[in-house]
Short mmCIF file of C-alpha atoms and ligand atoms in Angstrom, two decimals:
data_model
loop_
_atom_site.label_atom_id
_atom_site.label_comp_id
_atom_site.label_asym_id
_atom_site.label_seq_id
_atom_site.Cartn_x
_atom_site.Cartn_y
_atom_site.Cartn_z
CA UNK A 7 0.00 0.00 0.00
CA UNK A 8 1.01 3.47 -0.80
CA UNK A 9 2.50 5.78 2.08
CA UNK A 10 -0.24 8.53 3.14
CA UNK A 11 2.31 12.17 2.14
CA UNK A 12 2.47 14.61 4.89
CA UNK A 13 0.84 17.74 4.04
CA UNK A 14 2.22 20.93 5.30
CA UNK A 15 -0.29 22.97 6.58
CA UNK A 16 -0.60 26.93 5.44
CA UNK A 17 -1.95 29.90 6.53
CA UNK A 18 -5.83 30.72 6.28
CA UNK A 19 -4.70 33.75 4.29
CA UNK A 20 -2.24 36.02 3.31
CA UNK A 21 -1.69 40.15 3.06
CA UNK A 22 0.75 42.89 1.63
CA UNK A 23 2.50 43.82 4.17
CA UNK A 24 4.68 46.33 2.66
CA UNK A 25 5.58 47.80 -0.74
CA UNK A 26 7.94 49.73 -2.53
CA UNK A 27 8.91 51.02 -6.13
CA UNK A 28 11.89 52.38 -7.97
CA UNK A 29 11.36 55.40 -10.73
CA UNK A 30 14.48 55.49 -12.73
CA UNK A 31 15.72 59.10 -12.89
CA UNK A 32 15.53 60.21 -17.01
CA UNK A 33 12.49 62.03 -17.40
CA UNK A 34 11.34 61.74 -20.86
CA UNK A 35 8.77 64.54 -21.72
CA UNK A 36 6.36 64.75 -24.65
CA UNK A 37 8.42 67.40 -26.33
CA UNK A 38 11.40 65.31 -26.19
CA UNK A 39 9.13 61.89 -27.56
CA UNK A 40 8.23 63.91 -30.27
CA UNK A 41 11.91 64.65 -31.65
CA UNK A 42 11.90 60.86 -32.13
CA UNK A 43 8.17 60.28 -33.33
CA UNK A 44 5.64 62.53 -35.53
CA UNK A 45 3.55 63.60 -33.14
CA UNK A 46 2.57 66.11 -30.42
CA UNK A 47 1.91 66.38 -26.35
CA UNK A 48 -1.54 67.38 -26.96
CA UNK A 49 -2.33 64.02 -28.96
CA UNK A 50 -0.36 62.02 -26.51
CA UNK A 51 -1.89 63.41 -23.49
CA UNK A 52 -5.72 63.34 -25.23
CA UNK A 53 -5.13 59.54 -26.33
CA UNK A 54 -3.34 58.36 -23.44
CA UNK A 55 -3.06 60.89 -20.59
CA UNK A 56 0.65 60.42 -20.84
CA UNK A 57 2.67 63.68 -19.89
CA UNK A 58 6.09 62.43 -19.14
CA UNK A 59 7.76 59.00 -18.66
CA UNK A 60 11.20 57.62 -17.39
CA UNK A 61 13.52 55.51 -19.44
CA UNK A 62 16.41 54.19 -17.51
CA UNK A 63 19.89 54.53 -18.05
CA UNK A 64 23.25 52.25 -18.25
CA UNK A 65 23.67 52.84 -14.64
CA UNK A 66 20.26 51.44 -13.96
CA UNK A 67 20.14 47.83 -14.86
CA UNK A 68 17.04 45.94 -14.31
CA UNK A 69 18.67 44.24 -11.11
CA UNK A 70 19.27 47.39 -9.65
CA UNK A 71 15.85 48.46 -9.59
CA UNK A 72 14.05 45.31 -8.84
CA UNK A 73 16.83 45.24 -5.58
CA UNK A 74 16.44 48.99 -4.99
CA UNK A 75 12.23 48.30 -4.80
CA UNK A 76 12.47 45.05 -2.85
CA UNK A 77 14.84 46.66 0.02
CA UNK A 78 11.94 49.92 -0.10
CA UNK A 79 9.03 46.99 0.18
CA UNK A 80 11.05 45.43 2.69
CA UNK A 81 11.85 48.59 4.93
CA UNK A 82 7.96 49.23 4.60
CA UNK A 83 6.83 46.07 5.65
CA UNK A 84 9.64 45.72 8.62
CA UNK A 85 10.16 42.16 8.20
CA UNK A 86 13.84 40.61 8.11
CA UNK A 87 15.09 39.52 5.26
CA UNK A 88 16.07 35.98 7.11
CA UNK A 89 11.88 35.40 7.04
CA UNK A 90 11.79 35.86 3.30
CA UNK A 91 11.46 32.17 1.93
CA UNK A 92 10.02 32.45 -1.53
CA UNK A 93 10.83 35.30 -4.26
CA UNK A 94 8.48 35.73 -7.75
CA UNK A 95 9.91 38.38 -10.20
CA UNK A 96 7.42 39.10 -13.38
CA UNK A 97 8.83 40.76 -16.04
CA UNK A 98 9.23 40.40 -19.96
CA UNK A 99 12.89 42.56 -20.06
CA UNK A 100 15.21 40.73 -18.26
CA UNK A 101 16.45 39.63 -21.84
CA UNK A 102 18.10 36.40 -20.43
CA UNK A 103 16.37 33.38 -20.98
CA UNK A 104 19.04 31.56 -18.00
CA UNK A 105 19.35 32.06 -15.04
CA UNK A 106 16.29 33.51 -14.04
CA UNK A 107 16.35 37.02 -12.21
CA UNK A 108 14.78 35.86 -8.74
CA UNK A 109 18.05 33.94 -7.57
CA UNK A 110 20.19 36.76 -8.99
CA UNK A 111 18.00 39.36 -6.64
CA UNK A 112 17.89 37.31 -3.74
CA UNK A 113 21.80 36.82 -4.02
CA UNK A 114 22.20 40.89 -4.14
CA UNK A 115 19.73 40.96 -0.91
CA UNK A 116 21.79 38.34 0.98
CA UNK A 117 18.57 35.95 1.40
CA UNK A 118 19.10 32.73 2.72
CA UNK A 119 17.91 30.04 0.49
CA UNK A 120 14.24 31.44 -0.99
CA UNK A 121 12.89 29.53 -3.48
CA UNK A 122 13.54 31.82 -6.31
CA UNK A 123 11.46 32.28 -10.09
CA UNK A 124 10.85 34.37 -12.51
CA UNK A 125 7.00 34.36 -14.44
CA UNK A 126 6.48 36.02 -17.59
CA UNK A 127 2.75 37.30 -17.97
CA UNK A 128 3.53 41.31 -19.08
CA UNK A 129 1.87 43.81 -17.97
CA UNK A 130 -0.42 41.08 -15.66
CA UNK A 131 2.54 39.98 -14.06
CA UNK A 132 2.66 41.67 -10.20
CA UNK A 133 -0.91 39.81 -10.55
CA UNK A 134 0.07 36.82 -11.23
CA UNK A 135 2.90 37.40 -9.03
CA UNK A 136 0.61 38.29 -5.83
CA UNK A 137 -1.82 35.08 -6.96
CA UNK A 138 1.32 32.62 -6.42
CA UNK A 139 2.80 33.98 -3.44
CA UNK A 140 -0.99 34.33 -2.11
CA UNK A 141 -1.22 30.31 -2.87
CA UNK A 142 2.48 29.28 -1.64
CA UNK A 143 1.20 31.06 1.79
CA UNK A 144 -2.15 29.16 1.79
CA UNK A 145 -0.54 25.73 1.11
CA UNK A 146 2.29 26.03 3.21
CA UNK A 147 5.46 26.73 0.39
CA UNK A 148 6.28 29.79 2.33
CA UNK A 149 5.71 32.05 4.70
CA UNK A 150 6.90 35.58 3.93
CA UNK A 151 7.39 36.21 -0.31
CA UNK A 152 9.36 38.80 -1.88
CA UNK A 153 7.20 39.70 -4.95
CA UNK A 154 8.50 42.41 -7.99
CA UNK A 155 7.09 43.57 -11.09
CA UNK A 156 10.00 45.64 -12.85
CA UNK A 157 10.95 46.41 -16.81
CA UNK A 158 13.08 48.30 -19.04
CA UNK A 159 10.74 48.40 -21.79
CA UNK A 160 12.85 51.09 -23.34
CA UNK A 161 15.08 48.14 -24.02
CA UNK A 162 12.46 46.67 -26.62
CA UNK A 163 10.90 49.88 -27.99
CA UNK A 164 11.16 50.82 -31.16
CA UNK A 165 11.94 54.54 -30.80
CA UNK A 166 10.84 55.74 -34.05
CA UNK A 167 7.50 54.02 -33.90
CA UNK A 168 4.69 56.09 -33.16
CA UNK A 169 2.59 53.39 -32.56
CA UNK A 170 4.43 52.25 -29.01
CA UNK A 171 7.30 54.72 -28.41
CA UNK A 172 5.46 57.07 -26.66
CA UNK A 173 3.62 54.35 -24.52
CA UNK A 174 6.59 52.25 -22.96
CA UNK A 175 8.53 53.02 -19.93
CA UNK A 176 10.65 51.72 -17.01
CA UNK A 177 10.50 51.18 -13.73
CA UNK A 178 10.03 48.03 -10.43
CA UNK A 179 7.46 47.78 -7.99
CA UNK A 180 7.93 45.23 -5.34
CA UNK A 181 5.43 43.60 -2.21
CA UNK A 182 6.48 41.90 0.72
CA UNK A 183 3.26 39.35 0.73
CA UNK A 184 2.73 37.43 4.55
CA UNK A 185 0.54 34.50 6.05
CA UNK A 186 -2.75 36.26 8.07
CA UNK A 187 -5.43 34.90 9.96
CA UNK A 188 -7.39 37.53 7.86
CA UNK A 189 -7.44 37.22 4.11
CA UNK A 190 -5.91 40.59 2.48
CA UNK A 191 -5.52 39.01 -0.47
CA UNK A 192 -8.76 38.02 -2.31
CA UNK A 193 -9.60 35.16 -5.14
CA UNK A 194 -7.49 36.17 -8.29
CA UNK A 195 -9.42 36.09 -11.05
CA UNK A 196 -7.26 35.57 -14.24
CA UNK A 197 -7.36 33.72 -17.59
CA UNK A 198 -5.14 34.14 -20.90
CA UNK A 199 -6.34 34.41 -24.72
CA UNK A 200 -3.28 32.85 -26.86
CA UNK A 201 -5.53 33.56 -30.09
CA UNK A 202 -4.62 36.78 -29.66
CA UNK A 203 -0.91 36.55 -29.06
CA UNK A 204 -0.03 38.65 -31.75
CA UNK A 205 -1.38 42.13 -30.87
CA UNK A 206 1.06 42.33 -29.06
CA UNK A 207 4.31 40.96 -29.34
CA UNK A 208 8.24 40.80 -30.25
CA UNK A 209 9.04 42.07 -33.71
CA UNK A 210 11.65 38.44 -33.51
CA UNK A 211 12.61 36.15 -31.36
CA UNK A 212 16.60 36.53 -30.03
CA UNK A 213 17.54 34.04 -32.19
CA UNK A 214 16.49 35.76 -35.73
CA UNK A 215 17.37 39.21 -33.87
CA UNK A 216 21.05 38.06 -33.15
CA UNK A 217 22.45 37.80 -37.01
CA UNK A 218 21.30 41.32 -38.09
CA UNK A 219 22.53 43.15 -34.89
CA UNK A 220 19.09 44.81 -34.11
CA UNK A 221 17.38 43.87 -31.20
CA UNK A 222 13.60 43.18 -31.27
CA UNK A 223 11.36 45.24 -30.32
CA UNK A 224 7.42 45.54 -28.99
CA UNK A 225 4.71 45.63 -31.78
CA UNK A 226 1.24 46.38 -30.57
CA UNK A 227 -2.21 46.56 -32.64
CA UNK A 228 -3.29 49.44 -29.96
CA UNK A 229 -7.27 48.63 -31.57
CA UNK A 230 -8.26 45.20 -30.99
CA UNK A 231 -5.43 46.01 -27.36
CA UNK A 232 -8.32 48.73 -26.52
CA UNK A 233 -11.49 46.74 -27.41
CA UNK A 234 -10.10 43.65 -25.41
CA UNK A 235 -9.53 45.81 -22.40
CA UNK A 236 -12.50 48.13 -22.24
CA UNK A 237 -15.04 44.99 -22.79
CA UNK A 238 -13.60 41.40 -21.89
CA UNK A 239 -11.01 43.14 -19.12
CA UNK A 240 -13.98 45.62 -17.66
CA UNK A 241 -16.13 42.18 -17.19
CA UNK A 242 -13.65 40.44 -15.42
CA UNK A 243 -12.80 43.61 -13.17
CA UNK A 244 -16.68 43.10 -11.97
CA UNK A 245 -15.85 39.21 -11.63
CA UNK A 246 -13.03 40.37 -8.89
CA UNK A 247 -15.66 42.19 -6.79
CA UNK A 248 -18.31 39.24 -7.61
CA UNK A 249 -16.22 36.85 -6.42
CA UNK A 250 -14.62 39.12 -3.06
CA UNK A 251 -18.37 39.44 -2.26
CA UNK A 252 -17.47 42.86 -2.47
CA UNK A 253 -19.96 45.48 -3.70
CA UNK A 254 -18.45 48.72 -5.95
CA UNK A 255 -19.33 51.19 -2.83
CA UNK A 256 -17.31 49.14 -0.22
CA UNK A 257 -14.16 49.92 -2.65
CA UNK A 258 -11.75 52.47 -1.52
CA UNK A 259 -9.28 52.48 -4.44
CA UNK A 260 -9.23 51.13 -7.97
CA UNK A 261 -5.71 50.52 -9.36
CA UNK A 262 -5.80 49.11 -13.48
CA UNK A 263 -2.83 48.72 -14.93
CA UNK A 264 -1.95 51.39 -16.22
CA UNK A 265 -1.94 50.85 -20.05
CA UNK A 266 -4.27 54.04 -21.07
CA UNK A 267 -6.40 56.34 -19.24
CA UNK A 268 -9.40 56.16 -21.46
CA UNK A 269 -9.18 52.31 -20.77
CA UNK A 270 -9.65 53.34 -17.21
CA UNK A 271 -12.13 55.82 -18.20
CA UNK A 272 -13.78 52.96 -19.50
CA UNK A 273 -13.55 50.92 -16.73
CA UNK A 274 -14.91 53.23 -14.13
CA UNK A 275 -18.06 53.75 -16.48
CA UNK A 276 -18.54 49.97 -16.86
CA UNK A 277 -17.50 49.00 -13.23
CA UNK A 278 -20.08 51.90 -11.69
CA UNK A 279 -17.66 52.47 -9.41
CA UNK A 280 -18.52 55.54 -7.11
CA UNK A 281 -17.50 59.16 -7.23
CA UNK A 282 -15.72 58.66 -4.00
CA UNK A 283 -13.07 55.81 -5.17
CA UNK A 284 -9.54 56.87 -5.33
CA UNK A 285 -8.65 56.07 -9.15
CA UNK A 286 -4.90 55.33 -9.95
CA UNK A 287 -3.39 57.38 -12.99
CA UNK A 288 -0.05 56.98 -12.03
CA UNK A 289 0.33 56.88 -16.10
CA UNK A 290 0.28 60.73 -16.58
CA UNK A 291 4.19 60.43 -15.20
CA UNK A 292 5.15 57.18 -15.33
CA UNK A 293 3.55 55.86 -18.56
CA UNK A 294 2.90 52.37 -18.90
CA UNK A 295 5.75 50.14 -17.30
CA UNK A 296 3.84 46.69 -17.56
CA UNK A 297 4.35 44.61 -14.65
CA UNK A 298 5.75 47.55 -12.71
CA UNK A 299 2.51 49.15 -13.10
CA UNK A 300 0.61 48.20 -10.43
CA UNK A 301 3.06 48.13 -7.49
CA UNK A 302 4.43 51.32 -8.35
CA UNK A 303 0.86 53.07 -8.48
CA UNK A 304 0.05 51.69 -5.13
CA UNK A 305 3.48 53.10 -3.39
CA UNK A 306 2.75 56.35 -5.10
CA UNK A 307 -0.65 56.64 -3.69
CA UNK A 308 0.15 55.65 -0.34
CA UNK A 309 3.32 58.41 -0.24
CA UNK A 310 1.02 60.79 -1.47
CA UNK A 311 -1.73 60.32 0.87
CA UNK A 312 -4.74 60.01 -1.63
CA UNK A 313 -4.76 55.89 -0.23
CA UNK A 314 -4.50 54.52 3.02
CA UNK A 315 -3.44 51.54 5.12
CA UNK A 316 -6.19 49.59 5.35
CA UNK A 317 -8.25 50.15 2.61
CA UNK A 318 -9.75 48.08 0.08
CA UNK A 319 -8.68 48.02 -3.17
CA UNK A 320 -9.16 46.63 -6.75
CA UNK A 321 -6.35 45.97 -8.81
CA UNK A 322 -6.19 44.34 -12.36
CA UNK A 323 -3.25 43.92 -14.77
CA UNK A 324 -3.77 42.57 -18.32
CA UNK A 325 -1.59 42.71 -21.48
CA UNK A 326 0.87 40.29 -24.15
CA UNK A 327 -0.27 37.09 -23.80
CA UNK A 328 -3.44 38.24 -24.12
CA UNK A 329 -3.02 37.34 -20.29
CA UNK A 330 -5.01 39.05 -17.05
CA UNK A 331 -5.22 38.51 -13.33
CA UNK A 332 -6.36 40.64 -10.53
CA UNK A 333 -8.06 40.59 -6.96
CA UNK A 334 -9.28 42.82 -4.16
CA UNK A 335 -6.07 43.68 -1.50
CA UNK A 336 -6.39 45.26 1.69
CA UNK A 337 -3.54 48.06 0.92
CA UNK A 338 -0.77 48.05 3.49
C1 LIG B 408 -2.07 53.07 -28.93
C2 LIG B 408 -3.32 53.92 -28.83
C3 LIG B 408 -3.09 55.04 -27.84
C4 LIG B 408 -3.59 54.54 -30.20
O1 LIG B 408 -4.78 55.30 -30.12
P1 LIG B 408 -5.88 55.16 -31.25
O2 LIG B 408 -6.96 56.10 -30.92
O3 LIG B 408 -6.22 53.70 -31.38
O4 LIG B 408 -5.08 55.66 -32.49
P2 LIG B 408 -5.20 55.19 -34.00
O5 LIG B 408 -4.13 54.20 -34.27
O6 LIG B 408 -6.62 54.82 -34.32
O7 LIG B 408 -4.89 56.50 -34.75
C5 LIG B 408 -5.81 57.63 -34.72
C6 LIG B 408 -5.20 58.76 -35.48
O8 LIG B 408 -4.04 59.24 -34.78
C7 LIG B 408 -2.88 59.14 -35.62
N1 LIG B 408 -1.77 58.70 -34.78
C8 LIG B 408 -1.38 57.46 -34.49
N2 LIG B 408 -0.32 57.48 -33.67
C9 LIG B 408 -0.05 58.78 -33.46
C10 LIG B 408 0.91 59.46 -32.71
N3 LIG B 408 1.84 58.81 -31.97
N4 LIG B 408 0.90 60.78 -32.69
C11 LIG B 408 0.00 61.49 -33.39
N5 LIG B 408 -0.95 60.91 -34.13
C12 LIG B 408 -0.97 59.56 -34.16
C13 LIG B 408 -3.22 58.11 -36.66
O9 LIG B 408 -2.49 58.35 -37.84
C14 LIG B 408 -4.69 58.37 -36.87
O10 LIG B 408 -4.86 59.50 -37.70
P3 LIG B 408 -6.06 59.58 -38.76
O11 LIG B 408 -7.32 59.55 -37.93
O12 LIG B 408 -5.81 60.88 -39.45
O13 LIG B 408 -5.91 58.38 -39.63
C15 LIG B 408 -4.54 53.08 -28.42
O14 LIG B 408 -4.90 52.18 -29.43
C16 LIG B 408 -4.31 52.30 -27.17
O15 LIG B 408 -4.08 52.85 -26.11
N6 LIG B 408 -4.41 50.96 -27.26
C17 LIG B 408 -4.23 50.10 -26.10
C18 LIG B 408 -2.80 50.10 -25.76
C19 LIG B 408 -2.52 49.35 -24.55
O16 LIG B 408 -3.26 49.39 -23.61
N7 LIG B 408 -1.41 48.68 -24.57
C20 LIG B 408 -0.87 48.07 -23.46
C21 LIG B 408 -1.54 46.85 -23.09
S1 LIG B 408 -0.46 46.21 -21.99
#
């Protein structure tokens, strides 16, 4: 007869404990984007909301920020790094295929043997991220995970191409997730649509890039991006609260990804959310840094004041894939 296994027993739940972010320091305004593409601040602002954006520089690798985020999350959520036990990076820039960046960033933070990954679901990714370490908790994997969304999307953007260049931008948000009695972390609700997988995607892979010398770069069908988002993405943003048994007036904050402000335009319309909600649109300086978006919204609205510890609130990341995820967090 078989051996019964010994489960490990988890936590009931799990919260964010702490966050932190890490805005590189190039500011790239409007006027300066259009010296590269034909176009103008007042389009870019009306389409997008975009006013500014930051593009890192040589002396800002992508391990620098996702280490330079994780040690703010960490400070914030006062836990030692000899608790931390499981680390999740997301992101779709660290242009290595091997080693992953996880066990590279827990090296730089001294942690003592974390299980260590990297996932890959763009600009859903700190989603995703939060839905594993959430799980790990429940189910006994871990106890205290270091989670970071962080890109250099100005790595893979096509400078000259009005269609993204304007869009893209860098930056790492990182969580400190822990086991609680009380859930802070509610169902994720996320699902993927690989017919569309080439909206938005990589001009080549590294292979066909390496001969000519070019490296690849984002292309994006903004069109069927926008439908997707404002329709399929706005239904599964009322799924979250569904499924929280949360109703739109017990939200205090609202935090898309922050792809487009007319997408969350669209959102708020279709979500009925009330006047009251604090409404992320972290965009306008930071323009869209995937699976940095998130995170780096939420520390911006809790050093700013406009969110709170405590509060409830929605947050949803979808992108390349087509892949989504997102849940209702009490902020920290
Ligand atoms: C990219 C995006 C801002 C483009 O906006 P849009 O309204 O779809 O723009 P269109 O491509 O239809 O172009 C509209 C007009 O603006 C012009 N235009 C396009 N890009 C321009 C630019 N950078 N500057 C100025 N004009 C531009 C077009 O030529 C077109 O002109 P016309 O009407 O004279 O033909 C929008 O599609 C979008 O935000 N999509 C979703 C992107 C997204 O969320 N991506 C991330 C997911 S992770």
């Amino acid at each position: 007869m078989t051996a019964p296994l010994t489960i490990r027993p988890g936590r009931a739940g799990s919260r964010i404990a702490g966050v932190g972010s890490y805005l590189p320091h190039r500011i790239v305004t409007n006027a300066e984007m259009c010296t590269m593409i034909d176009s103008s601040d007042e389009w870019i602002q009306q389409r997008t909301g975009i006013i500014e954006r930051r593009w890192a520089s040589d002396d800002e690798p992508l391990i620098f920020m996702v280490a330079e985020a994780s040690r703010r999350a960490i400070e914030h959520a006062n836990v030692s790094t000899d608790d931390i036990d499981a680390v999740i990076v997301a992101s779709v820039t660290h242009l290595k295929a091997t080693p992953a960046l996880a066990p590279i960033l827990a090296a730089e933070l001294g942690l003592k043997d974390p299980a260590a990954y990297d996932i890959s679901a763009a600009c859903a990714g700190f989603c995703y991220a939060l839905a594993q370490a959430d799980a790990i908790i429940r189910t006994g994997g871990a106890t205290t995970v270091l989670i970071v969304g962080a890109e250099r999307l100005s790595d893979l953007t096509d400078k000259s191409d009005r269609s993204t260049a304007f869009l893209f931008a860098d930056g790492a948000g990182a969580a400190i997730v822990v086991g609680s009695d009380t859930p802070g972390v509610g169902p994720v609700v996320w699902g993927s649509d690989g017919t569309q997988a080439d909206v938005i995607t990589q001009t080549a892979d590294f292979r066909d890039a390496v001969p000519t010398g070019q490296m690849p770069t984002v292309y994006m069908d903004g069109k069927p991006v926008f439908r997707w988002a404002t329709t399929f993405i706005a239904d599964a943003a009322s799924d979250i609260l569904a499924q929280t048994g949360i109703e739109p007036d017990q939200l205090d904050v609202f935090i898309p990804h922050q792809a487009n402000n007319r997408i969350t335009d669209s959102m708020l319309r279709h979500l009925k959310l009330p006047e009251h909600i604090v409404v992320a649109r972290t965009i306008k300086r930071f323009g869209n840094t995937s699976a940095a978006s998130v995170p780096m919204a939420m520390v911006e609205l809790l050093a700013n004041g406009e969110a709170h510890s405590g509060q409830t609130a929605l947050i949803i990341g979808f992108g390349a894939g087509l892949v989504y995820a997102g849940q209702v967090v009490v902020l920290p």
